[in-house]
């Protein structure tokens, strides 16, 4: 789940799926399970996600995919401790980015040998 600059005001579900590295169907499922995710809808019922919606989905991703919580436990965590979870998720994401960068450097060094 690579960190990306969210400079646009609204994102389509396909954009959000790409940003988070998950399927659009997973996003739709989470939308039904977590009331915190409520994208705007166009007249044609197309979803439009704000950067805040995407941040909420990142937190849900962290709870479900990284920490391995069940849906009910993740809902409880979102209700009780969202700010702390947001900070932890950001730290884990930054550490993953550092790990990926170091792995790329290591591979580049191995090619030079």
mmCIF file with all atom_site columns, C-alpha atoms in Angstrom:
data_model
loop_
_atom_site.group_PDB
_atom_site.id
_atom_site.type_symbol
_atom_site.label_atom_id
_atom_site.label_alt_id
_atom_site.label_comp_id
_atom_site.label_asym_id
_atom_site.label_entity_id
_atom_site.label_seq_id
_atom_site.pdbx_PDB_ins_code
_atom_site.Cartn_x
_atom_site.Cartn_y
_atom_site.Cartn_z
_atom_site.occupancy
_atom_site.B_iso_or_equiv
_atom_site.pdbx_formal_charge
_atom_site.auth_seq_id
_atom_site.auth_comp_id
_atom_site.auth_asym_id
_atom_site.auth_atom_id
_atom_site.pdbx_PDB_model_num
ATOM 1   C CA . UNK A 1 1   ? 0.000   0.000  0.000   1.00 0.00 ? 1   UNK A CA 1
ATOM 2   C CA . UNK A 1 2   ? 2.158   2.778  -1.286  1.00 0.00 ? 2   UNK A CA 1
ATOM 3   C CA . UNK A 1 3   ? 1.752   6.246  0.083   1.00 0.00 ? 3   UNK A CA 1
ATOM 4   C CA . UNK A 1 4   ? 0.551   8.671  -2.571  1.00 0.00 ? 4   UNK A CA 1
ATOM 5   C CA . UNK A 1 5   ? -0.053  12.378 -2.619  1.00 0.00 ? 5   UNK A CA 1
ATOM 6   C CA . UNK A 1 6   ? -3.790  12.928 -2.542  1.00 0.00 ? 6   UNK A CA 1
ATOM 7   C CA . UNK A 1 7   ? -3.991  16.270 -4.302  1.00 0.00 ? 7   UNK A CA 1
ATOM 8   C CA . UNK A 1 8   ? -7.374  15.868 -5.980  1.00 0.00 ? 8   UNK A CA 1
ATOM 9   C CA . UNK A 1 9   ? -10.617 16.739 -4.241  1.00 0.00 ? 9   UNK A CA 1
ATOM 10  C CA . UNK A 1 10  ? -12.433 13.540 -5.313  1.00 0.00 ? 10  UNK A CA 1
ATOM 11  C CA . UNK A 1 11  ? -11.372 10.088 -6.514  1.00 0.00 ? 11  UNK A CA 1
ATOM 12  C CA . UNK A 1 12  ? -13.273 7.361  -8.346  1.00 0.00 ? 12  UNK A CA 1
ATOM 13  C CA . UNK A 1 13  ? -13.409 3.888  -6.827  1.00 0.00 ? 13  UNK A CA 1
ATOM 14  C CA . UNK A 1 14  ? -10.937 2.552  -9.415  1.00 0.00 ? 14  UNK A CA 1
ATOM 15  C CA . UNK A 1 15  ? -8.430  5.244  -8.368  1.00 0.00 ? 15  UNK A CA 1
ATOM 16  C CA . UNK A 1 16  ? -8.903  4.399  -4.695  1.00 0.00 ? 16  UNK A CA 1
ATOM 17  C CA . UNK A 1 17  ? -8.485  0.686  -5.398  1.00 0.00 ? 17  UNK A CA 1
ATOM 18  C CA . UNK A 1 18  ? -5.192  1.405  -7.159  1.00 0.00 ? 18  UNK A CA 1
ATOM 19  C CA . UNK A 1 19  ? -3.956  3.726  -4.391  1.00 0.00 ? 19  UNK A CA 1
ATOM 20  C CA . UNK A 1 20  ? -4.693  1.150  -1.689  1.00 0.00 ? 20  UNK A CA 1
ATOM 21  C CA . UNK A 1 21  ? -3.771  -1.941 -3.696  1.00 0.00 ? 21  UNK A CA 1
ATOM 22  C CA . UNK A 1 22  ? -7.128  -3.653 -3.123  1.00 0.00 ? 22  UNK A CA 1
ATOM 23  C CA . UNK A 1 23  ? -10.103 -4.468 -5.311  1.00 0.00 ? 23  UNK A CA 1
ATOM 24  C CA . UNK A 1 24  ? -13.088 -2.201 -5.853  1.00 0.00 ? 24  UNK A CA 1
ATOM 25  C CA . UNK A 1 25  ? -15.335 -4.969 -4.529  1.00 0.00 ? 25  UNK A CA 1
ATOM 26  C CA . UNK A 1 26  ? -13.388 -4.953 -1.253  1.00 0.00 ? 26  UNK A CA 1
ATOM 27  C CA . UNK A 1 27  ? -13.913 -1.195 -0.986  1.00 0.00 ? 27  UNK A CA 1
ATOM 28  C CA . UNK A 1 28  ? -17.641 -1.602 -1.621  1.00 0.00 ? 28  UNK A CA 1
ATOM 29  C CA . UNK A 1 29  ? -17.819 -4.340 1.038   1.00 0.00 ? 29  UNK A CA 1
ATOM 30  C CA . UNK A 1 30  ? -15.978 -2.190 3.594   1.00 0.00 ? 30  UNK A CA 1
ATOM 31  C CA . UNK A 1 31  ? -18.305 0.676  2.731   1.00 0.00 ? 31  UNK A CA 1
ATOM 32  C CA . UNK A 1 32  ? -21.241 -1.508 3.800   1.00 0.00 ? 32  UNK A CA 1
ATOM 33  C CA . UNK A 1 33  ? -19.499 -2.674 6.982   1.00 0.00 ? 33  UNK A CA 1
ATOM 34  C CA . UNK A 1 34  ? -17.990 0.608  8.190   1.00 0.00 ? 34  UNK A CA 1
ATOM 35  C CA . UNK A 1 35  ? -20.307 3.636  8.431   1.00 0.00 ? 35  UNK A CA 1
ATOM 36  C CA . UNK A 1 36  ? -17.221 5.888  8.569   1.00 0.00 ? 36  UNK A CA 1
ATOM 37  C CA . UNK A 1 37  ? -16.783 5.307  4.830   1.00 0.00 ? 37  UNK A CA 1
ATOM 38  C CA . UNK A 1 38  ? -19.488 7.225  3.013   1.00 0.00 ? 38  UNK A CA 1
ATOM 39  C CA . UNK A 1 39  ? -18.421 8.519  -0.385  1.00 0.00 ? 39  UNK A CA 1
ATOM 40  C CA . UNK A 1 40  ? -20.444 11.104 -2.222  1.00 0.00 ? 40  UNK A CA 1
ATOM 41  C CA . UNK A 1 41  ? -22.551 9.817  -5.094  1.00 0.00 ? 41  UNK A CA 1
ATOM 42  C CA . UNK A 1 42  ? -23.219 11.392 -8.454  1.00 0.00 ? 42  UNK A CA 1
ATOM 43  C CA . UNK A 1 43  ? -26.633 11.500 -10.096 1.00 0.00 ? 43  UNK A CA 1
ATOM 44  C CA . UNK A 1 44  ? -25.637 8.308  -11.923 1.00 0.00 ? 44  UNK A CA 1
ATOM 45  C CA . UNK A 1 45  ? -24.744 6.725  -8.528  1.00 0.00 ? 45  UNK A CA 1
ATOM 46  C CA . UNK A 1 46  ? -20.985 6.779  -9.159  1.00 0.00 ? 46  UNK A CA 1
ATOM 47  C CA . UNK A 1 47  ? -18.921 6.930  -5.960  1.00 0.00 ? 47  UNK A CA 1
ATOM 48  C CA . UNK A 1 48  ? -16.556 9.840  -5.311  1.00 0.00 ? 48  UNK A CA 1
ATOM 49  C CA . UNK A 1 49  ? -14.111 9.485  -2.425  1.00 0.00 ? 49  UNK A CA 1
ATOM 50  C CA . UNK A 1 50  ? -12.441 12.390 -0.627  1.00 0.00 ? 50  UNK A CA 1
ATOM 51  C CA . UNK A 1 51  ? -8.873  12.172 0.702   1.00 0.00 ? 51  UNK A CA 1
ATOM 52  C CA . UNK A 1 52  ? -10.470 11.773 4.162   1.00 0.00 ? 52  UNK A CA 1
ATOM 53  C CA . UNK A 1 53  ? -12.439 8.738  2.918   1.00 0.00 ? 53  UNK A CA 1
ATOM 54  C CA . UNK A 1 54  ? -9.214  7.271  1.552   1.00 0.00 ? 54  UNK A CA 1
ATOM 55  C CA . UNK A 1 55  ? -7.473  7.826  4.905   1.00 0.00 ? 55  UNK A CA 1
ATOM 56  C CA . UNK A 1 56  ? -10.338 5.999  6.634   1.00 0.00 ? 56  UNK A CA 1
ATOM 57  C CA . UNK A 1 57  ? -9.977  3.126  4.170   1.00 0.00 ? 57  UNK A CA 1
ATOM 58  C CA . UNK A 1 58  ? -6.222  3.042  4.879   1.00 0.00 ? 58  UNK A CA 1
ATOM 59  C CA . UNK A 1 59  ? -6.968  2.672  8.580   1.00 0.00 ? 59  UNK A CA 1
ATOM 60  C CA . UNK A 1 60  ? -9.430  -0.143 7.849   1.00 0.00 ? 60  UNK A CA 1
ATOM 61  C CA . UNK A 1 61  ? -6.817  -1.791 5.624   1.00 0.00 ? 61  UNK A CA 1
ATOM 62  C CA . UNK A 1 62  ? -4.288  -1.557 8.447   1.00 0.00 ? 62  UNK A CA 1
ATOM 63  C CA . UNK A 1 63  ? -6.671  -3.110 10.968  1.00 0.00 ? 63  UNK A CA 1
ATOM 64  C CA . UNK A 1 64  ? -7.883  -5.931 8.735   1.00 0.00 ? 64  UNK A CA 1
ATOM 65  C CA . UNK A 1 65  ? -4.917  -6.764 6.536   1.00 0.00 ? 65  UNK A CA 1
ATOM 66  C CA . UNK A 1 66  ? -1.870  -5.755 8.587   1.00 0.00 ? 66  UNK A CA 1
ATOM 67  C CA . UNK A 1 67  ? -3.069  -6.416 12.148  1.00 0.00 ? 67  UNK A CA 1
ATOM 68  C CA . UNK A 1 68  ? -5.329  -9.301 11.075  1.00 0.00 ? 68  UNK A CA 1
ATOM 69  C CA . UNK A 1 69  ? -8.383  -8.229 13.056  1.00 0.00 ? 69  UNK A CA 1
ATOM 70  C CA . UNK A 1 70  ? -11.866 -9.521 12.300  1.00 0.00 ? 70  UNK A CA 1
ATOM 71  C CA . UNK A 1 71  ? -14.488 -7.036 11.060  1.00 0.00 ? 71  UNK A CA 1
ATOM 72  C CA . UNK A 1 72  ? -16.177 -6.661 14.465  1.00 0.00 ? 72  UNK A CA 1
ATOM 73  C CA . UNK A 1 73  ? -12.875 -6.076 16.260  1.00 0.00 ? 73  UNK A CA 1
ATOM 74  C CA . UNK A 1 74  ? -11.844 -3.523 13.626  1.00 0.00 ? 74  UNK A CA 1
ATOM 75  C CA . UNK A 1 75  ? -15.174 -1.705 14.032  1.00 0.00 ? 75  UNK A CA 1
ATOM 76  C CA . UNK A 1 76  ? -14.606 -1.562 17.793  1.00 0.00 ? 76  UNK A CA 1
ATOM 77  C CA . UNK A 1 77  ? -11.079 -0.211 17.317  1.00 0.00 ? 77  UNK A CA 1
ATOM 78  C CA . UNK A 1 78  ? -12.360 2.432  14.915  1.00 0.00 ? 78  UNK A CA 1
ATOM 79  C CA . UNK A 1 79  ? -14.977 3.482  17.443  1.00 0.00 ? 79  UNK A CA 1
ATOM 80  C CA . UNK A 1 80  ? -12.689 3.552  20.481  1.00 0.00 ? 80  UNK A CA 1
ATOM 81  C CA . UNK A 1 81  ? -9.268  4.559  19.276  1.00 0.00 ? 81  UNK A CA 1
ATOM 82  C CA . UNK A 1 82  ? -9.245  5.933  15.733  1.00 0.00 ? 82  UNK A CA 1
ATOM 83  C CA . UNK A 1 83  ? -6.570  8.638  16.242  1.00 0.00 ? 83  UNK A CA 1
ATOM 84  C CA . UNK A 1 84  ? -4.056  6.229  17.731  1.00 0.00 ? 84  UNK A CA 1
ATOM 85  C CA . UNK A 1 85  ? -4.725  3.698  14.978  1.00 0.00 ? 85  UNK A CA 1
ATOM 86  C CA . UNK A 1 86  ? -4.223  6.386  12.348  1.00 0.00 ? 86  UNK A CA 1
ATOM 87  C CA . UNK A 1 87  ? -0.808  7.231  13.794  1.00 0.00 ? 87  UNK A CA 1
ATOM 88  C CA . UNK A 1 88  ? 0.212   3.569  13.976  1.00 0.00 ? 88  UNK A CA 1
ATOM 89  C CA . UNK A 1 89  ? -0.939  2.925  10.422  1.00 0.00 ? 89  UNK A CA 1
ATOM 90  C CA . UNK A 1 90  ? 1.081   5.914  9.179   1.00 0.00 ? 90  UNK A CA 1
ATOM 91  C CA . UNK A 1 91  ? 4.189   4.678  10.989  1.00 0.00 ? 91  UNK A CA 1
ATOM 92  C CA . UNK A 1 92  ? 3.802   1.154  9.625   1.00 0.00 ? 92  UNK A CA 1
ATOM 93  C CA . UNK A 1 93  ? 3.321   2.546  6.114   1.00 0.00 ? 93  UNK A CA 1
ATOM 94  C CA . UNK A 1 94  ? 6.463   4.692  6.391   1.00 0.00 ? 94  UNK A CA 1
ATOM 95  C CA . UNK A 1 95  ? 8.462   1.741  7.702   1.00 0.00 ? 95  UNK A CA 1
ATOM 96  C CA . UNK A 1 96  ? 7.236   -0.372 4.788   1.00 0.00 ? 96  UNK A CA 1
ATOM 97  C CA . UNK A 1 97  ? 8.320   2.373  2.362   1.00 0.00 ? 97  UNK A CA 1
ATOM 98  C CA . UNK A 1 98  ? 11.785  2.439  3.993   1.00 0.00 ? 98  UNK A CA 1
ATOM 99  C CA . UNK A 1 99  ? 11.993  -1.357 3.784   1.00 0.00 ? 99  UNK A CA 1
ATOM 100 C CA . UNK A 1 100 ? 11.038  -1.284 0.095   1.00 0.00 ? 100 UNK A CA 1
ATOM 101 C CA . UNK A 1 101 ? 13.651  1.393  -0.602  1.00 0.00 ? 101 UNK A CA 1
ATOM 102 C CA . UNK A 1 102 ? 16.351  -0.553 1.237   1.00 0.00 ? 102 UNK A CA 1
ATOM 103 C CA . UNK A 1 103 ? 15.418  -3.723 -0.646  1.00 0.00 ? 103 UNK A CA 1
ATOM 104 C CA . UNK A 1 104 ? 15.774  -1.878 -3.957  1.00 0.00 ? 104 UNK A CA 1
ATOM 105 C CA . UNK A 1 105 ? 19.189  -0.549 -2.890  1.00 0.00 ? 105 UNK A CA 1
ATOM 106 C CA . UNK A 1 106 ? 20.322  -4.012 -1.857  1.00 0.00 ? 106 UNK A CA 1
ATOM 107 C CA . UNK A 1 107 ? 19.269  -5.481 -5.201  1.00 0.00 ? 107 UNK A CA 1
ATOM 108 C CA . UNK A 1 108 ? 21.092  -2.683 -7.032  1.00 0.00 ? 108 UNK A CA 1
ATOM 109 C CA . UNK A 1 109 ? 24.251  -3.353 -5.026  1.00 0.00 ? 109 UNK A CA 1
ATOM 110 C CA . UNK A 1 110 ? 24.035  -7.086 -5.710  1.00 0.00 ? 110 UNK A CA 1
ATOM 111 C CA . UNK A 1 111 ? 23.815  -6.400 -9.468  1.00 0.00 ? 111 UNK A CA 1
ATOM 112 C CA . UNK A 1 112 ? 27.047  -4.370 -9.315  1.00 0.00 ? 112 UNK A CA 1
ATOM 113 C CA . UNK A 1 113 ? 29.011  -7.314 -7.861  1.00 0.00 ? 113 UNK A CA 1
#
